Structures are given as structure tokens and as C-alpha cells.
Amino acid sequence: MFRVFSGATLVDGTGSAPVADAAIVIDGERIVAAGPRPSLSWPGDAEIVDVRGKTIIPGLIDAHDHLASHGYGLATRFGLDEPASTAHLRTARVLAETLGMGYTAVRDGGGLDTGFKLAIEQGLIAGPRLVLGLQIVSPTGGIGDRVSPSGHQASGHRCCGSYDPLLPRSVANGPDEVREVIRTMVRAGADVIKTATTGGASSRAGHGPRDAAFTPEEMQALVAESHAQGRRVMCHALGGPGLRTALMAGVDSIEHGCYLDEEPELMARMAGEGVFFVPTLTVYVYHRQSATPHVRARAEDLHSHHLASIKRALELGVPIAAGTDAGGHGHPKNALELRHLVEAGLTPMQALRAATQWAARCLSLEREIGTLEKGRLADLVVVDGNPLDDVGLLLEAARIELVVKGGAVCVDRRTRRAGAD
């Protein structure tokens, strides 16, 4: 069945100038034509969707999320504050709400198992396309090693939790064990390998943003095995030796990268090799307001470096993808990242591309999604207003009038508004 979205201003995600009075022609799940309406044709029995006065953009992409995470509290992190079934239902609601805000694809950096992806694909629940990392691979003491203040590992609390084969053990020491863990992740359904070579702002005291995790030999084994398995590597790395180790090993994206400004030659390497920079500014805005002193101090210290890193990335042509690192700081305000990217120096068009075309490349899905071009899957959003004038519009649910995923209308707020009138 043909469906035509007619009359809106088209922002196609490629960086081209907006097209007024445009049309997008969809056959089934794919776009067959997009451009100025008077220049296009379609079958006489096509369904016409009148979107005059609106803006059409590609479906948005969050390149770094944690959709199954619902808070930073220790009990929540360990799954001790509610039954797993309740947490799963909460996650299902987050997935639907995220799609409802125009995010048709999300790369999850840990915590979400393959069951949710299957449930979405089978139509059991609503949600975006998912690229799953399952768990964060790190050595003992790294951020993937969940340790309570008592020193116990999360798996040690036998009374309250059990091993989940869908989220396999992710702690590995030595090249051989790293290879085994990567293979286990792939077997469990990981689409991407998420790892970490430094601590972070919210890490325990004594394991901070410049403190290294994994040796060069371990990271070389991790990247080589991941690539051999056909999986890209997204690496949490903020600064210091661990950041260098990650880039020298050949990871595909640097997540956070707050202190990249201290490593100008590494940024040049990223530009030359097309290594993505996913700054996740949103999570550090949250951390600067933390009630935990060492977290707040770290977030405040890295702020100026983070902004300088983004500025330099733009100058060098390092590809940037938008990611929120949401989870602890709430869902589904994914478009906050676009606002923060603009505040950091990106133009609204660049910020939008960071959440569409560039993010699709980061996820290796650029031939399927990210732009509104012939042959792409019909993932699109109809917005009341123009995000190029104010990306903050994308934070207002009422402005997200239509969300289309694979040619199917998933969200239609126009009828709800008409009923209210």
C-alpha cells in the first residue's frame, strides 16, 4: 500500500537545505521518493496524509541509552527494590514512551536483554529498533564489575538475585578470558560490544574518569574478537591512559570522551579513522547536580574539557553521534542531548544529523535509517514547528504529531488533539 505524506517542510537528515511543500512516498515499509511535492508522482489509490504547515524529519536515534535502568540508587542497580517482573513492565513502558517521542532507534549500552528486542519485533510491545550491548565488559574493579559498599559483587547477594543468562557475566581478566566473554555476549544476542577502559563520574570513589581499566593486550584481544564476530565496539572512556588504550586498540566509538582535548593527536586519529565521538552531555548535566560530593566534583571538573573536546572534534571532522546515557537520570527526554549539543557549539542542523544520519552510521545502519531518501526504511517524525529553529521542540510530546516506523504509524497525536477540541 502506498502512503504519501504531503505538504510539509522536509529536513531529510543529509544536511541538505530544507525543502518546502515536500512529499514522501512510501510503499510498504520503505521510501520510494522524497522531495518537492510538485515533482513527484504516486498511484491514484495512495493514502494521502496531509501534513501542511509541519516539518518532517527522520526518525531520531539515541546512540547511547540504558533503557532498562531506572535510577542510580544501589538497590535499583542491584534489582533489590522491586520484583524483576515489575522492572520489566517499567522498561516496556519506557520503550513505548521513547518511541512516542520520535526515537525510532536506540543503541542500548547495557542492561537491556534480547527478550525486549524480540517482543518489539513480534509486536508484543511498542518500542524503537534496538541495537543491544547487553552488558558492560570490563576487568575486575571496572565499571562492569558491580560491587556494593560492603565489597560484595552483585552476584554475591544470592538471597535477592540470580544469574541471568540473557545478561551474561561481563567481567574478564586477561586476553583469553576477554575472548570468552565476547563470544558469550554474542551468543546471548549482543549486536554491539560495550566495554570500558576508564572509570566515570559516577564510579565509586577511587576509580575515576582518568583511572585505567584493561591492559593494551586485553583491549587488543577484545577488539579483535569483537570484529571477528562482526560486532563493533563502543567504549566508555573519559581520559588518561585508558582512553589512549581504547583508541590504539581500534574501538569504533568513544563514549563520553570528556578529556579528549588533552589528547589532540588521538582526536586527529579519530578523524582519520572515522571513530565516532558520543559525548553524552546530558548525563553530566545530571551529575553536576548530584548529591554525592565526589560525583559532583568530577562532573564539574570535566565540564570545560568536555566542551573543548566537542569544539575540537568539530574542527577536525570527528564524527559525532547523539547519545544521552539515560537510565539513572530518567526517560524519555532523549532530545535533551540535541539541546546540549547546540549549546556546545553544534548548529541545529548538525545536532539533528548527530541524532539521525551520523548516529545511523555509528550504529552501522546508515543504509537502512537516518535519512529520508529513496530505499531507506520509512522511519520519520512529523513535528509541529521546525526543530532547526528550536531543537527544544523535540522535548514537547504535543509537538511530536506523528511517529512512523517502517511505514507504520506508531503514534498519531493529531486525532487526540482533534478530539480534545
CSV table of C-alpha atoms in Angstrom, one decimal:
chain,number,residue,atom,x,y,z
A,1,MET,CA,0.0,0.0,0.0
A,2,PHE,CA,1.3,3.4,-0.9
A,3,ARG,CA,1.1,6.2,1.6
A,4,VAL,CA,2.1,9.8,0.9
A,5,PHE,CA,3.0,12.4,3.5
A,6,SER,CA,2.2,15.6,1.6
A,7,GLY,CA,2.9,19.4,2.1
A,8,ALA,CA,5.3,19.6,5.0
A,9,THR,CA,8.8,21.1,5.1
A,10,LEU,CA,11.3,18.2,4.6
A,11,VAL,CA,14.5,18.0,6.6
A,12,ASP,CA,15.9,14.8,5.2
A,13,GLY,CA,18.9,14.3,7.6
A,14,THR,CA,21.6,14.6,4.9
A,15,GLY,CA,22.4,18.2,5.7
A,16,SER,CA,20.7,19.5,2.6
A,17,ALA,CA,18.6,22.6,2.8
A,18,PRO,CA,15.0,22.1,4.0
A,19,VAL,CA,12.5,21.6,1.2
A,20,ALA,CA,9.2,23.4,1.4
A,21,ASP,CA,6.0,21.8,0.2
A,22,ALA,CA,7.6,18.4,0.1
A,23,ALA,CA,6.2,14.9,-0.1
A,24,ILE,CA,7.4,11.5,1.0
A,25,VAL,CA,6.1,8.5,-0.9
A,26,ILE,CA,6.1,5.2,0.9
A,27,ASP,CA,5.5,1.7,-0.4
A,28,GLY,CA,5.1,-0.7,2.4
A,29,GLU,CA,8.0,-0.1,4.8
A,30,ARG,CA,10.3,1.8,2.5
A,31,ILE,CA,10.6,5.2,1.0
A,32,VAL,CA,10.3,5.2,-2.8
A,33,ALA,CA,10.5,9.0,-3.3
A,34,ALA,CA,11.1,12.2,-1.3
A,35,GLY,CA,11.4,15.8,-2.5
A,36,PRO,CA,9.4,18.7,-3.7
A,37,ARG,CA,5.8,17.6,-4.0
A,38,PRO,CA,5.1,19.0,-7.5
A,39,SER,CA,7.9,16.9,-8.9
A,40,LEU,CA,6.7,13.6,-7.5
A,41,SER,CA,4.0,11.2,-8.6
A,42,TRP,CA,2.3,8.3,-6.9
A,43,PRO,CA,-0.6,5.8,-7.6
A,44,GLY,CA,-4.1,7.2,-7.6
A,45,ASP,CA,-5.2,5.0,-4.8
A,46,ALA,CA,-2.4,6.0,-2.4
A,47,GLU,CA,-3.4,7.2,1.0
A,48,ILE,CA,-2.6,10.9,1.3
A,49,VAL,CA,-1.6,12.2,4.8
A,50,ASP,CA,-1.9,16.0,4.8
A,51,VAL,CA,0.9,17.5,6.9
A,52,ARG,CA,0.9,21.0,5.5
A,53,GLY,CA,2.5,23.5,7.9
A,54,LYS,CA,4.5,20.8,9.7
A,55,THR,CA,8.1,19.6,9.4
A,56,ILE,CA,9.2,16.1,8.6
A,57,ILE,CA,12.5,14.8,10.0
A,58,PRO,CA,14.0,11.3,10.0
A,59,GLY,CA,13.2,9.1,13.0
A,60,LEU,CA,15.5,10.1,15.8
A,61,ILE,CA,18.3,7.8,17.1
A,62,ASP,CA,19.9,7.7,20.6
A,63,ALA,CA,23.3,6.2,20.2
A,64,HIS,CA,23.8,5.6,23.9
A,65,ASP,CA,21.0,4.7,26.3
A,66,HIS,CA,20.2,2.3,29.1
A,67,LEU,CA,16.5,1.6,28.7
A,68,ALA,CA,16.3,-1.0,31.4
A,69,SER,CA,17.9,1.3,34.0
A,70,HIS,CA,15.6,3.3,36.2
A,71,GLY,CA,17.8,5.0,38.8
A,72,TYR,CA,21.3,5.3,40.3
A,73,GLY,CA,20.3,4.0,43.7
A,74,LEU,CA,22.2,0.9,44.8
A,75,ALA,CA,19.0,-1.1,45.4
A,76,THR,CA,17.8,-0.2,42.0
A,77,ARG,CA,21.1,-1.0,40.3
A,78,PHE,CA,21.2,-4.4,42.0
A,79,GLY,CA,17.5,-5.1,41.3
A,80,LEU,CA,16.6,-5.3,45.0
A,81,ASP,CA,13.9,-2.7,45.3
A,82,GLU,CA,11.2,-4.4,43.2
A,83,PRO,CA,10.4,-7.8,41.6
A,84,ALA,CA,12.0,-8.3,38.2
A,85,SER,CA,8.6,-8.6,36.6
A,86,THR,CA,7.7,-5.1,37.8
A,87,ALA,CA,11.0,-3.7,36.5
A,88,HIS,CA,10.4,-5.4,33.1
A,89,LEU,CA,7.0,-3.8,32.8
A,90,ARG,CA,8.5,-0.5,33.7
A,91,THR,CA,11.1,-1.0,30.9
A,92,ALA,CA,8.3,-1.8,28.4
A,93,ARG,CA,6.6,1.5,29.3
A,94,VAL,CA,9.9,3.3,28.8
A,95,LEU,CA,10.4,1.7,25.4
A,96,ALA,CA,6.9,2.8,24.3
A,97,GLU,CA,7.4,6.4,25.6
A,98,THR,CA,10.8,6.6,23.9
A,99,LEU,CA,9.2,5.7,20.5
A,100,GLY,CA,6.4,8.1,21.3
A,101,MET,CA,8.9,11.0,21.4
A,102,GLY,CA,10.1,10.2,17.9
A,103,TYR,CA,13.0,7.9,18.7
A,104,THR,CA,12.7,5.1,16.3
A,105,ALA,CA,16.1,3.5,17.0
A,106,VAL,CA,18.2,3.2,20.1
A,107,ARG,CA,21.6,1.7,20.8
A,108,ASP,CA,21.4,0.3,24.4
A,109,GLY,CA,24.8,0.3,26.2
A,110,GLY,CA,23.9,-2.3,28.8
A,111,GLY,CA,21.1,-3.7,30.9
A,112,LEU,CA,18.5,-4.5,28.2
A,113,ASP,CA,18.3,-8.1,27.2
A,114,THR,CA,17.3,-9.6,23.8
A,115,GLY,CA,13.8,-10.5,25.0
A,116,PHE,CA,12.7,-6.9,24.6
A,117,LYS,CA,14.1,-6.7,21.1
A,118,LEU,CA,12.2,-9.9,20.2
A,119,ALA,CA,9.0,-8.6,21.9
A,120,ILE,CA,9.2,-5.4,19.8
A,121,GLU,CA,9.9,-7.3,16.6
A,122,GLN,CA,7.0,-9.6,17.2
A,123,GLY,CA,4.6,-6.8,18.0
A,124,LEU,CA,4.1,-7.8,21.7
A,125,ILE,CA,5.1,-4.3,22.9
A,126,ALA,CA,5.8,-0.9,21.2
A,127,GLY,CA,9.4,0.4,21.0
A,128,PRO,CA,12.2,1.6,18.8
A,129,ARG,CA,14.6,-0.5,16.8
A,130,LEU,CA,17.2,-1.8,19.2
A,131,VAL,CA,20.9,-2.3,18.9
A,132,LEU,CA,21.9,-4.1,22.1
A,133,GLY,CA,25.2,-4.2,24.1
A,134,LEU,CA,23.7,-6.4,26.9
A,135,GLN,CA,26.4,-5.8,29.5
A,136,ILE,CA,29.5,-3.6,30.0
A,137,VAL,CA,32.6,-5.7,29.6
A,138,SER,CA,35.4,-4.7,32.0
A,139,PRO,CA,38.0,-6.2,34.2
A,140,THR,CA,37.7,-6.8,37.9
A,141,GLY,CA,37.1,-3.4,39.6
A,142,GLY,CA,35.9,-1.8,36.3
A,143,ILE,CA,32.5,-0.3,35.8
A,144,GLY,CA,31.1,-3.5,34.6
A,145,ASP,CA,32.0,-5.2,37.9
A,146,ARG,CA,29.1,-4.3,40.2
A,147,VAL,CA,30.4,-4.1,43.7
A,148,SER,CA,28.4,-3.0,46.8
A,149,PRO,CA,30.0,-0.8,49.6
A,150,SER,CA,30.5,-4.0,51.6
A,151,GLY,CA,32.7,-5.3,48.8
A,152,HIS,CA,30.3,-7.9,47.6
A,153,GLN,CA,29.7,-8.4,44.0
A,154,ALA,CA,26.0,-8.1,42.9
A,155,SER,CA,26.0,-11.8,42.1
A,156,GLY,CA,27.1,-12.5,45.6
A,157,HIS,CA,23.7,-11.4,47.0
A,158,ARG,CA,22.2,-14.9,46.5
A,159,CYS,CA,19.1,-14.1,48.5
A,160,CYS,CA,17.9,-11.3,46.3
A,161,GLY,CA,19.2,-12.0,42.8
A,162,SER,CA,20.2,-14.8,40.4
A,163,TYR,CA,22.3,-15.2,37.3
A,164,ASP,CA,20.5,-14.2,34.2
A,165,PRO,CA,21.9,-16.0,31.0
A,166,LEU,CA,20.4,-13.2,28.9
A,167,LEU,CA,22.7,-10.8,30.6
A,168,PRO,CA,25.9,-12.9,30.9
A,169,ARG,CA,28.8,-12.3,33.2
A,170,SER,CA,30.8,-9.4,31.8
A,171,VAL,CA,33.9,-9.3,34.0
A,172,ALA,CA,37.0,-10.6,32.2
A,173,ASN,CA,40.8,-10.6,33.1
A,174,GLY,CA,43.4,-11.5,30.6
A,175,PRO,CA,43.1,-11.8,26.8
A,176,ASP,CA,41.8,-15.4,26.8
A,177,GLU,CA,39.0,-14.6,29.3
A,178,VAL,CA,38.2,-11.4,27.3
A,179,ARG,CA,37.7,-13.5,24.2
A,180,GLU,CA,35.5,-16.0,26.0
A,181,VAL,CA,33.3,-13.2,27.4
A,182,ILE,CA,32.9,-11.6,24.0
A,183,ARG,CA,31.8,-14.9,22.5
A,184,THR,CA,29.3,-15.4,25.3
A,185,MET,CA,27.9,-11.9,24.7
A,186,VAL,CA,27.5,-12.6,21.0
A,187,ARG,CA,25.8,-15.9,21.8
A,188,ALA,CA,23.4,-14.1,24.1
A,189,GLY,CA,22.4,-11.7,21.3
A,190,ALA,CA,24.7,-8.7,21.6
A,191,ASP,CA,24.6,-6.6,18.4
A,192,VAL,CA,27.5,-4.4,19.7
A,193,ILE,CA,30.1,-4.9,22.3
A,194,LYS,CA,30.1,-2.3,25.1
A,195,THR,CA,33.3,-2.0,27.1
A,196,ALA,CA,35.0,0.4,29.4
A,197,THR,CA,38.7,1.4,29.8
A,198,THR,CA,38.3,4.1,32.4
A,199,GLY,CA,36.2,4.9,35.4
A,200,GLY,CA,33.5,7.5,35.2
A,201,ALA,CA,31.9,10.4,37.1
A,202,SER,CA,29.5,8.2,39.0
A,203,SER,CA,32.0,5.4,39.6
A,204,ARG,CA,32.9,4.5,43.2
A,205,ALA,CA,35.4,6.8,44.9
A,206,GLY,CA,38.9,5.7,43.8
A,207,HIS,CA,38.0,4.8,40.3
A,208,GLY,CA,37.6,8.0,38.4
A,209,PRO,CA,37.5,9.4,34.8
A,210,ARG,CA,41.2,9.1,34.3
A,211,ASP,CA,41.8,5.8,36.0
A,212,ALA,CA,42.5,3.0,33.6
A,213,ALA,CA,40.9,-0.4,33.2
A,214,PHE,CA,42.1,-3.2,30.9
A,215,THR,CA,45.7,-3.5,29.6
A,216,PRO,CA,46.6,-2.9,25.9
A,217,GLU,CA,46.8,-6.6,25.4
A,218,GLU,CA,43.4,-7.2,26.8
A,219,MET,CA,41.8,-4.4,24.7
A,220,GLN,CA,43.5,-5.7,21.6
A,221,ALA,CA,42.1,-9.1,22.2
A,222,LEU,CA,38.6,-7.6,22.9
A,223,VAL,CA,38.5,-5.5,19.7
A,224,ALA,CA,40.0,-8.3,17.5
A,225,GLU,CA,37.5,-10.8,18.8
A,226,SER,CA,34.5,-8.4,18.5
A,227,HIS,CA,35.4,-7.5,14.9
A,228,ALA,CA,35.9,-11.2,14.1
A,229,GLN,CA,32.4,-11.8,15.4
A,230,GLY,CA,31.1,-9.0,13.2
A,231,ARG,CA,30.4,-6.6,16.2
A,232,ARG,CA,31.5,-3.0,16.6
A,233,VAL,CA,33.0,-1.9,19.9
A,234,MET,CA,31.5,1.1,21.8
A,235,CYS,CA,33.9,2.1,24.6
A,236,HIS,CA,33.3,4.1,27.7
A,237,ALA,CA,36.5,6.1,28.0
A,238,LEU,CA,36.8,9.6,29.6
A,239,GLY,CA,40.5,10.3,29.7
A,240,GLY,CA,44.0,9.4,30.6
A,241,PRO,CA,45.8,6.1,29.7
A,242,GLY,CA,42.6,4.2,29.3
A,243,LEU,CA,41.4,6.5,26.6
A,244,ARG,CA,44.6,6.0,24.7
A,245,THR,CA,44.5,2.2,25.2
A,246,ALA,CA,41.0,2.1,23.7
A,247,LEU,CA,41.8,4.2,20.6
A,248,MET,CA,45.1,2.4,20.0
A,249,ALA,CA,43.2,-1.0,20.1
A,250,GLY,CA,40.8,0.2,17.4
A,251,VAL,CA,37.5,0.7,19.1
A,252,ASP,CA,34.7,2.1,16.8
A,253,SER,CA,33.3,4.8,19.1
A,254,ILE,CA,34.4,6.6,22.2
A,255,GLU,CA,31.6,7.2,24.6
A,256,HIS,CA,31.8,10.3,26.8
A,257,GLY,CA,35.4,11.2,25.8
A,258,CYS,CA,35.4,14.2,28.2
A,259,TYR,CA,39.1,14.7,28.3
A,260,LEU,CA,39.8,14.1,24.6
A,261,ASP,CA,41.0,17.7,24.5
A,262,GLU,CA,44.1,16.6,26.4
A,263,GLU,CA,45.0,14.1,23.6
A,264,PRO,CA,45.0,16.2,20.3
A,265,GLU,CA,46.9,13.5,18.3
A,266,LEU,CA,44.2,11.0,19.3
A,267,MET,CA,41.5,13.2,18.1
A,268,ALA,CA,43.3,13.5,14.8
A,269,ARG,CA,43.4,9.7,14.7
A,270,MET,CA,39.7,9.5,15.3
A,271,ALA,CA,39.0,11.9,12.5
A,272,GLY,CA,41.3,10.0,10.1
A,273,GLU,CA,39.8,6.6,11.0
A,274,GLY,CA,36.2,7.6,11.4
A,275,VAL,CA,36.0,6.7,15.1
A,276,PHE,CA,32.8,8.2,16.5
A,277,PHE,CA,32.6,10.5,19.4
A,278,VAL,CA,29.4,10.1,21.5
A,279,PRO,CA,29.7,12.9,24.1
A,280,THR,CA,26.6,12.1,26.2
A,281,LEU,CA,26.5,15.7,27.6
A,282,THR,CA,23.1,15.1,29.2
A,283,VAL,CA,24.3,12.7,31.8
A,284,TYR,CA,27.0,15.1,33.0
A,285,VAL,CA,24.4,17.9,33.4
A,286,TYR,CA,22.7,15.5,35.8
A,287,HIS,CA,26.0,14.6,37.6
A,288,ARG,CA,26.8,18.2,38.2
A,289,GLN,CA,23.7,18.3,40.4
A,290,SER,CA,24.5,15.1,42.2
A,291,ALA,CA,24.1,14.9,46.0
A,292,THR,CA,27.2,12.7,46.1
A,293,PRO,CA,30.2,15.0,46.6
A,294,HIS,CA,32.8,13.1,44.6
A,295,VAL,CA,30.4,12.6,41.6
A,296,ARG,CA,29.5,16.3,41.6
A,297,ALA,CA,33.2,17.3,41.8
A,298,ARG,CA,34.2,15.1,38.9
A,299,ALA,CA,31.4,16.3,36.7
A,300,GLU,CA,32.3,19.9,37.4
A,301,ASP,CA,36.0,19.3,36.7
A,302,LEU,CA,35.4,17.7,33.3
A,303,HIS,CA,32.8,20.2,32.0
A,304,SER,CA,35.2,22.7,30.4
A,305,HIS,CA,37.3,19.8,29.0
A,306,HIS,CA,34.2,18.2,27.5
A,307,LEU,CA,33.1,21.4,25.7
A,308,ALA,CA,36.7,21.9,24.4
A,309,SER,CA,36.7,18.3,23.2
A,310,ILE,CA,33.5,18.8,21.2
A,311,LYS,CA,34.8,22.1,19.7
A,312,ARG,CA,38.0,20.4,18.6
A,313,ALA,CA,36.0,17.4,17.2
A,314,LEU,CA,34.0,19.8,15.0
A,315,GLU,CA,37.2,21.4,13.8
A,316,LEU,CA,38.9,18.1,12.9
A,317,GLY,CA,35.8,16.4,11.4
A,318,VAL,CA,35.5,13.7,14.1
A,319,PRO,CA,32.0,12.2,13.5
A,320,ILE,CA,29.7,13.0,16.4
A,321,ALA,CA,26.6,10.9,17.4
A,322,ALA,CA,24.0,12.0,19.9
A,323,GLY,CA,23.5,9.8,23.0
A,324,THR,CA,22.1,10.6,26.4
A,325,ASP,CA,23.5,7.8,28.6
A,326,ALA,CA,20.0,7.9,30.1
A,327,GLY,CA,18.8,5.4,32.7
A,328,GLY,CA,19.9,6.8,36.0
A,329,HIS,CA,18.7,10.3,35.1
A,330,GLY,CA,15.4,9.3,33.6
A,331,HIS,CA,13.5,8.6,30.4
A,332,PRO,CA,12.4,9.6,27.8
A,333,LYS,CA,13.9,13.1,27.5
A,334,ASN,CA,16.4,11.9,24.8
A,335,ALA,CA,16.2,15.1,22.8
A,336,LEU,CA,17.9,17.0,25.7
A,337,GLU,CA,21.1,15.9,24.1
A,338,LEU,CA,20.3,17.9,21.0
A,339,ARG,CA,19.8,21.0,23.1
A,340,HIS,CA,23.1,20.4,24.9
A,341,LEU,CA,24.9,19.8,21.6
A,342,VAL,CA,23.7,23.1,20.3
A,343,GLU,CA,24.8,24.8,23.5
A,344,ALA,CA,28.2,23.2,23.0
A,345,GLY,CA,28.6,24.7,19.5
A,346,LEU,CA,26.8,22.5,17.0
A,347,THR,CA,24.3,24.1,14.7
A,348,PRO,CA,20.8,22.9,15.0
A,349,MET,CA,21.3,21.1,11.6
A,350,GLN,CA,24.5,19.4,12.9
A,351,ALA,CA,22.7,18.4,16.2
A,352,LEU,CA,19.8,16.9,14.2
A,353,ARG,CA,22.3,15.0,12.0
A,354,ALA,CA,24.0,13.7,15.1
A,355,ALA,CA,20.7,12.1,16.0
A,356,THR,CA,19.9,10.9,12.5
A,357,GLN,CA,22.3,10.4,9.7
A,358,TRP,CA,25.5,10.4,11.8
A,359,ALA,CA,24.0,8.2,14.5
A,360,ALA,CA,22.9,5.7,11.9
A,361,ARG,CA,26.4,5.5,10.7
A,362,CYS,CA,27.6,5.0,14.3
A,363,LEU,CA,25.2,2.0,14.5
A,364,SER,CA,26.2,0.7,11.1
A,365,LEU,CA,22.6,1.2,10.0
A,366,GLU,CA,23.2,4.1,7.5
A,367,ARG,CA,21.8,2.0,4.6
A,368,GLU,CA,18.5,1.5,6.4
A,369,ILE,CA,17.7,4.5,8.5
A,370,GLY,CA,18.9,8.0,9.4
A,371,THR,CA,17.9,9.9,6.3
A,372,LEU,CA,14.7,10.3,4.3
A,373,GLU,CA,15.9,9.0,0.9
A,374,LYS,CA,14.7,6.5,-1.7
A,375,GLY,CA,15.3,3.0,-0.5
A,376,ARG,CA,15.5,3.8,3.2
A,377,LEU,CA,13.1,2.3,5.8
A,378,ALA,CA,10.3,4.8,6.3
A,379,ASP,CA,11.2,6.0,9.9
A,380,LEU,CA,10.0,9.6,10.2
A,381,VAL,CA,8.6,12.1,12.6
A,382,VAL,CA,6.1,14.9,11.8
A,383,VAL,CA,6.8,17.9,14.0
A,384,ASP,CA,4.6,20.8,14.8
A,385,GLY,CA,7.2,23.5,14.2
A,386,ASN,CA,10.7,23.5,12.9
A,387,PRO,CA,13.5,21.9,15.0
A,388,LEU,CA,16.1,23.9,13.0
A,389,ASP,CA,14.6,27.0,14.7
A,390,ASP,CA,14.5,25.4,18.1
A,391,VAL,CA,15.6,21.8,18.8
A,392,GLY,CA,13.8,22.1,22.1
A,393,LEU,CA,10.5,21.5,20.3
A,394,LEU,CA,11.5,17.8,20.2
A,395,LEU,CA,11.1,17.7,24.0
A,396,GLU,CA,7.4,18.5,23.8
A,397,ALA,CA,5.2,15.5,23.3
A,398,ALA,CA,2.4,17.6,21.8
A,399,ARG,CA,4.8,18.8,19.1
A,400,ILE,CA,5.5,15.2,18.0
A,401,GLU,CA,2.4,14.7,16.0
A,402,LEU,CA,3.2,11.6,14.0
A,403,VAL,CA,5.8,8.9,14.5
A,404,VAL,CA,6.2,6.4,11.7
A,405,LYS,CA,8.4,3.3,11.9
A,406,GLY,CA,8.9,1.1,8.9
A,407,GLY,CA,6.0,2.8,7.2
A,408,ALA,CA,3.6,2.0,10.0
A,409,VAL,CA,2.1,4.9,12.0
A,410,CYS,CA,3.1,4.2,15.7
A,411,VAL,CA,1.9,7.5,17.2
A,412,ASP,CA,-0.7,9.9,16.0
A,413,ARG,CA,-1.5,12.8,18.3
A,414,ARG,CA,-3.5,14.7,15.7
A,415,THR,CA,-6.7,12.7,16.3
A,416,ARG,CA,-6.2,13.1,20.1
A,417,ARG,CA,-5.8,16.8,19.7
A,418,ALA,CA,-8.9,17.0,17.4
A,419,GLY,CA,-10.9,15.1,19.9
A,420,ALA,CA,-9.8,17.5,22.7
A,421,ASP,CA,-11.0,20.4,20.6
